[in-house]
Amino acid sequence: MKPTCCLLITILLLQLSVGNTECSLDSIVDEKINEALQNLEVNRSPQLLCSSITSSGKLASCPAGNVVTGCACGYACGSWDIRGETTCHCQCSVVDWTTARCCHLTQEG
C-alpha cells in the first residue's frame, strides 16, 4: 500500500509542477532559433519569421518569399516531399489535409 501511495503523491506533484503551460513545438523552435540569431555579432539582427499554412488535399504552398522547412500530413501520413522549396506534397494515397511550415529571414536595424 505504501508504494502505491508514494507513486500517487509523486504523480500529483509532477502534475502540479508542470501546471497548465501549453506551448506548441513550433513556437518553442521559433524562440530558440531567434535566440541563436540574436547572439550573432552583426549590425542588424536577423529574425526568422515562420507560420504554418494548412490546405485540404495533398499540397500546401508557402507565400512568396518563404521556404518550406517542414511538412505534416493528415491521416497519419508520414511520407512527404518538398517541391520547388515552397510546396509540401503528401505522398500517401488518402490525405485530407497538408500543412507547410513556411519561414523567411528579415533584417531589423
mmCIF file with all atom_site columns, C-alpha atoms in Angstrom:
data_model
loop_
_atom_site.group_PDB
_atom_site.id
_atom_site.type_symbol
_atom_site.label_atom_id
_atom_site.label_alt_id
_atom_site.label_comp_id
_atom_site.label_asym_id
_atom_site.label_entity_id
_atom_site.label_seq_id
_atom_site.pdbx_PDB_ins_code
_atom_site.Cartn_x
_atom_site.Cartn_y
_atom_site.Cartn_z
_atom_site.occupancy
_atom_site.B_iso_or_equiv
_atom_site.pdbx_formal_charge
_atom_site.auth_seq_id
_atom_site.auth_comp_id
_atom_site.auth_asym_id
_atom_site.auth_atom_id
_atom_site.pdbx_PDB_model_num
ATOM 1   C CA . MET A 1 1   ? 0.000  0.000  0.000   1.00 0.00 ? 1   MET A CA 1
ATOM 2   C CA . LYS A 1 2   ? 2.827  2.422  0.836   1.00 0.00 ? 2   LYS A CA 1
ATOM 3   C CA . PRO A 1 3   ? 4.489  2.197  -2.612  1.00 0.00 ? 3   PRO A CA 1
ATOM 4   C CA . THR A 1 4   ? 1.131  2.901  -4.277  1.00 0.00 ? 4   THR A CA 1
ATOM 5   C CA . CYS A 1 5   ? 0.552  5.985  -2.114  1.00 0.00 ? 5   CYS A CA 1
ATOM 6   C CA . CYS A 1 6   ? 4.070  7.267  -2.817  1.00 0.00 ? 6   CYS A CA 1
ATOM 7   C CA . LEU A 1 7   ? 3.516  6.768  -6.544  1.00 0.00 ? 7   LEU A CA 1
ATOM 8   C CA . LEU A 1 8   ? 0.220  8.671  -6.470  1.00 0.00 ? 8   LEU A CA 1
ATOM 9   C CA . ILE A 1 9   ? 1.744  11.536 -4.491  1.00 0.00 ? 9   ILE A CA 1
ATOM 10  C CA . THR A 1 10  ? 4.663  11.713 -6.929  1.00 0.00 ? 10  THR A CA 1
ATOM 11  C CA . ILE A 1 11  ? 2.308  11.850 -9.919  1.00 0.00 ? 11  ILE A CA 1
ATOM 12  C CA . LEU A 1 12  ? 0.241  14.600 -8.280  1.00 0.00 ? 12  LEU A CA 1
ATOM 13  C CA . LEU A 1 13  ? 3.351  16.647 -7.501  1.00 0.00 ? 13  LEU A CA 1
ATOM 14  C CA . LEU A 1 14  ? 4.586  16.285 -11.070 1.00 0.00 ? 14  LEU A CA 1
ATOM 15  C CA . GLN A 1 15  ? 1.249  17.478 -12.419 1.00 0.00 ? 15  GLN A CA 1
ATOM 16  C CA . LEU A 1 16  ? 1.302  20.484 -10.096 1.00 0.00 ? 16  LEU A CA 1
ATOM 17  C CA . SER A 1 17  ? 4.857  21.388 -11.088 1.00 0.00 ? 17  SER A CA 1
ATOM 18  C CA . VAL A 1 18  ? 4.048  21.173 -14.800 1.00 0.00 ? 18  VAL A CA 1
ATOM 19  C CA . GLY A 1 19  ? 0.889  23.257 -14.429 1.00 0.00 ? 19  GLY A CA 1
ATOM 20  C CA . ASN A 1 20  ? -1.097 24.380 -17.436 1.00 0.00 ? 20  ASN A CA 1
ATOM 21  C CA . THR A 1 21  ? 1.752  25.746 -19.506 1.00 0.00 ? 21  THR A CA 1
ATOM 22  C CA . GLU A 1 22  ? 0.959  24.813 -23.079 1.00 0.00 ? 22  GLU A CA 1
ATOM 23  C CA . CYS A 1 23  ? 3.487  25.695 -25.766 1.00 0.00 ? 23  CYS A CA 1
ATOM 24  C CA . SER A 1 24  ? 3.443  24.485 -29.309 1.00 0.00 ? 24  SER A CA 1
ATOM 25  C CA . LEU A 1 25  ? 6.569  22.870 -30.675 1.00 0.00 ? 25  LEU A CA 1
ATOM 26  C CA . ASP A 1 26  ? 6.578  25.471 -33.455 1.00 0.00 ? 26  ASP A CA 1
ATOM 27  C CA . SER A 1 27  ? 6.708  28.387 -31.011 1.00 0.00 ? 27  SER A CA 1
ATOM 28  C CA . ILE A 1 28  ? 9.485  26.758 -28.966 1.00 0.00 ? 28  ILE A CA 1
ATOM 29  C CA . VAL A 1 29  ? 11.580 26.108 -32.090 1.00 0.00 ? 29  VAL A CA 1
ATOM 30  C CA . ASP A 1 30  ? 10.953 29.663 -33.356 1.00 0.00 ? 30  ASP A CA 1
ATOM 31  C CA . GLU A 1 31  ? 12.021 31.092 -29.998 1.00 0.00 ? 31  GLU A CA 1
ATOM 32  C CA . LYS A 1 32  ? 15.231 29.038 -29.876 1.00 0.00 ? 32  LYS A CA 1
ATOM 33  C CA . ILE A 1 33  ? 16.175 29.940 -33.460 1.00 0.00 ? 33  ILE A CA 1
ATOM 34  C CA . ASN A 1 34  ? 15.548 33.649 -32.817 1.00 0.00 ? 34  ASN A CA 1
ATOM 35  C CA . GLU A 1 35  ? 17.670 33.488 -29.645 1.00 0.00 ? 35  GLU A CA 1
ATOM 36  C CA . ALA A 1 36  ? 20.524 31.928 -31.623 1.00 0.00 ? 36  ALA A CA 1
ATOM 37  C CA . LEU A 1 37  ? 20.204 34.549 -34.373 1.00 0.00 ? 37  LEU A CA 1
ATOM 38  C CA . GLN A 1 38  ? 20.247 37.393 -31.837 1.00 0.00 ? 38  GLN A CA 1
ATOM 39  C CA . ASN A 1 39  ? 23.562 36.128 -30.487 1.00 0.00 ? 39  ASN A CA 1
ATOM 40  C CA . LEU A 1 40  ? 25.209 36.696 -33.885 1.00 0.00 ? 40  LEU A CA 1
ATOM 41  C CA . GLU A 1 41  ? 27.563 39.658 -33.967 1.00 0.00 ? 41  GLU A CA 1
ATOM 42  C CA . VAL A 1 42  ? 26.119 41.737 -36.809 1.00 0.00 ? 42  VAL A CA 1
ATOM 43  C CA . ASN A 1 43  ? 24.935 45.329 -37.099 1.00 0.00 ? 43  ASN A CA 1
ATOM 44  C CA . ARG A 1 44  ? 21.400 44.305 -37.883 1.00 0.00 ? 44  ARG A CA 1
ATOM 45  C CA . SER A 1 45  ? 19.938 41.295 -36.163 1.00 0.00 ? 45  SER A CA 1
ATOM 46  C CA . PRO A 1 46  ? 18.087 38.899 -38.453 1.00 0.00 ? 46  PRO A CA 1
ATOM 47  C CA . GLN A 1 47  ? 14.780 37.451 -37.342 1.00 0.00 ? 47  GLN A CA 1
ATOM 48  C CA . LEU A 1 48  ? 13.352 34.173 -38.564 1.00 0.00 ? 48  LEU A CA 1
ATOM 49  C CA . LEU A 1 49  ? 9.614  34.545 -39.087 1.00 0.00 ? 49  LEU A CA 1
ATOM 50  C CA . CYS A 1 50  ? 7.623  31.352 -39.540 1.00 0.00 ? 50  CYS A CA 1
ATOM 51  C CA . SER A 1 51  ? 3.994  30.405 -39.971 1.00 0.00 ? 51  SER A CA 1
ATOM 52  C CA . SER A 1 52  ? 2.035  27.282 -40.805 1.00 0.00 ? 52  SER A CA 1
ATOM 53  C CA . ILE A 1 53  ? -0.162 27.086 -43.906 1.00 0.00 ? 53  ILE A CA 1
ATOM 54  C CA . THR A 1 54  ? -2.776 24.311 -43.970 1.00 0.00 ? 54  THR A CA 1
ATOM 55  C CA . SER A 1 55  ? -4.681 23.288 -47.094 1.00 0.00 ? 55  SER A CA 1
ATOM 56  C CA . SER A 1 56  ? -7.105 20.497 -47.863 1.00 0.00 ? 56  SER A CA 1
ATOM 57  C CA . GLY A 1 57  ? -5.742 17.749 -50.071 1.00 0.00 ? 57  GLY A CA 1
ATOM 58  C CA . LYS A 1 58  ? -2.142 16.723 -50.765 1.00 0.00 ? 58  LYS A CA 1
ATOM 59  C CA . LEU A 1 59  ? -0.497 20.130 -51.381 1.00 0.00 ? 59  LEU A CA 1
ATOM 60  C CA . ALA A 1 60  ? 0.206  23.194 -49.221 1.00 0.00 ? 60  ALA A CA 1
ATOM 61  C CA . SER A 1 61  ? 2.217  26.156 -50.559 1.00 0.00 ? 61  SER A CA 1
ATOM 62  C CA . CYS A 1 62  ? 4.100  28.951 -48.832 1.00 0.00 ? 62  CYS A CA 1
ATOM 63  C CA . PRO A 1 63  ? 3.609  32.626 -49.704 1.00 0.00 ? 63  PRO A CA 1
ATOM 64  C CA . ALA A 1 64  ? 6.164  34.398 -51.906 1.00 0.00 ? 64  ALA A CA 1
ATOM 65  C CA . GLY A 1 65  ? 9.496  34.985 -50.153 1.00 0.00 ? 65  GLY A CA 1
ATOM 66  C CA . ASN A 1 66  ? 9.096  31.974 -47.846 1.00 0.00 ? 66  ASN A CA 1
ATOM 67  C CA . VAL A 1 67  ? 10.599 28.489 -47.998 1.00 0.00 ? 67  VAL A CA 1
ATOM 68  C CA . VAL A 1 68  ? 9.264  25.226 -46.598 1.00 0.00 ? 68  VAL A CA 1
ATOM 69  C CA . THR A 1 69  ? 11.105 23.992 -43.506 1.00 0.00 ? 69  THR A CA 1
ATOM 70  C CA . GLY A 1 70  ? 8.813  21.044 -42.766 1.00 0.00 ? 70  GLY A CA 1
ATOM 71  C CA . CYS A 1 71  ? 5.529  19.358 -43.663 1.00 0.00 ? 71  CYS A CA 1
ATOM 72  C CA . ALA A 1 72  ? 2.729  17.458 -41.919 1.00 0.00 ? 72  ALA A CA 1
ATOM 73  C CA . CYS A 1 73  ? 0.003  15.324 -43.448 1.00 0.00 ? 73  CYS A CA 1
ATOM 74  C CA . GLY A 1 74  ? -3.435 14.172 -42.352 1.00 0.00 ? 74  GLY A CA 1
ATOM 75  C CA . TYR A 1 75  ? -4.484 10.569 -41.738 1.00 0.00 ? 75  TYR A CA 1
ATOM 76  C CA . ALA A 1 76  ? -1.106 9.902  -40.069 1.00 0.00 ? 76  ALA A CA 1
ATOM 77  C CA . CYS A 1 77  ? 0.712  10.030 -43.396 1.00 0.00 ? 77  CYS A CA 1
ATOM 78  C CA . GLY A 1 78  ? 4.420  10.389 -42.690 1.00 0.00 ? 78  GLY A CA 1
ATOM 79  C CA . SER A 1 79  ? 5.554  10.358 -46.294 1.00 0.00 ? 79  SER A CA 1
ATOM 80  C CA . TRP A 1 80  ? 6.042  13.781 -47.893 1.00 0.00 ? 80  TRP A CA 1
ATOM 81  C CA . ASP A 1 81  ? 8.397  15.777 -50.068 1.00 0.00 ? 81  ASP A CA 1
ATOM 82  C CA . ILE A 1 82  ? 9.091  19.429 -50.798 1.00 0.00 ? 82  ILE A CA 1
ATOM 83  C CA . ARG A 1 83  ? 8.560  20.689 -54.336 1.00 0.00 ? 83  ARG A CA 1
ATOM 84  C CA . GLY A 1 84  ? 10.443 23.726 -55.549 1.00 0.00 ? 84  GLY A CA 1
ATOM 85  C CA . GLU A 1 85  ? 11.334 24.868 -51.986 1.00 0.00 ? 85  GLU A CA 1
ATOM 86  C CA . THR A 1 86  ? 7.826  26.321 -51.498 1.00 0.00 ? 86  THR A CA 1
ATOM 87  C CA . THR A 1 87  ? 5.293  23.475 -51.628 1.00 0.00 ? 87  THR A CA 1
ATOM 88  C CA . CYS A 1 88  ? 4.668  20.459 -49.396 1.00 0.00 ? 88  CYS A CA 1
ATOM 89  C CA . HIS A 1 89  ? 3.385  17.319 -51.104 1.00 0.00 ? 89  HIS A CA 1
ATOM 90  C CA . CYS A 1 90  ? 1.953  14.424 -49.082 1.00 0.00 ? 90  CYS A CA 1
ATOM 91  C CA . GLN A 1 91  ? 2.641  11.119 -50.809 1.00 0.00 ? 91  GLN A CA 1
ATOM 92  C CA . CYS A 1 92  ? 0.010  8.828  -49.237 1.00 0.00 ? 92  CYS A CA 1
ATOM 93  C CA . SER A 1 93  ? -2.980 7.762  -51.324 1.00 0.00 ? 93  SER A CA 1
ATOM 94  C CA . VAL A 1 94  ? -5.522 9.243  -48.884 1.00 0.00 ? 94  VAL A CA 1
ATOM 95  C CA . VAL A 1 95  ? -4.754 12.589 -47.228 1.00 0.00 ? 95  VAL A CA 1
ATOM 96  C CA . ASP A 1 96  ? -7.376 15.070 -46.023 1.00 0.00 ? 96  ASP A CA 1
ATOM 97  C CA . TRP A 1 97  ? -5.024 17.976 -45.204 1.00 0.00 ? 97  TRP A CA 1
ATOM 98  C CA . THR A 1 98  ? -1.440 19.126 -45.630 1.00 0.00 ? 98  THR A CA 1
ATOM 99  C CA . THR A 1 99  ? 0.465  21.688 -43.566 1.00 0.00 ? 99  THR A CA 1
ATOM 100 C CA . ALA A 1 100 ? 3.602  23.518 -44.690 1.00 0.00 ? 100 ALA A CA 1
ATOM 101 C CA . ARG A 1 101 ? 5.869  25.269 -42.178 1.00 0.00 ? 101 ARG A CA 1
ATOM 102 C CA . CYS A 1 102 ? 6.924  28.434 -44.032 1.00 0.00 ? 102 CYS A CA 1
ATOM 103 C CA . CYS A 1 103 ? 9.845  30.640 -42.915 1.00 0.00 ? 103 CYS A CA 1
ATOM 104 C CA . HIS A 1 104 ? 11.808 33.663 -44.089 1.00 0.00 ? 104 HIS A CA 1
ATOM 105 C CA . LEU A 1 105 ? 14.593 35.853 -42.665 1.00 0.00 ? 105 LEU A CA 1
ATOM 106 C CA . THR A 1 106 ? 14.052 39.555 -42.048 1.00 0.00 ? 106 THR A CA 1
ATOM 107 C CA . GLN A 1 107 ? 16.593 42.196 -41.091 1.00 0.00 ? 107 GLN A CA 1
ATOM 108 C CA . GLU A 1 108 ? 15.875 44.599 -38.255 1.00 0.00 ? 108 GLU A CA 1
ATOM 109 C CA . GLY A 1 109 ? 18.047 47.646 -37.913 1.00 0.00 ? 109 GLY A CA 1
#
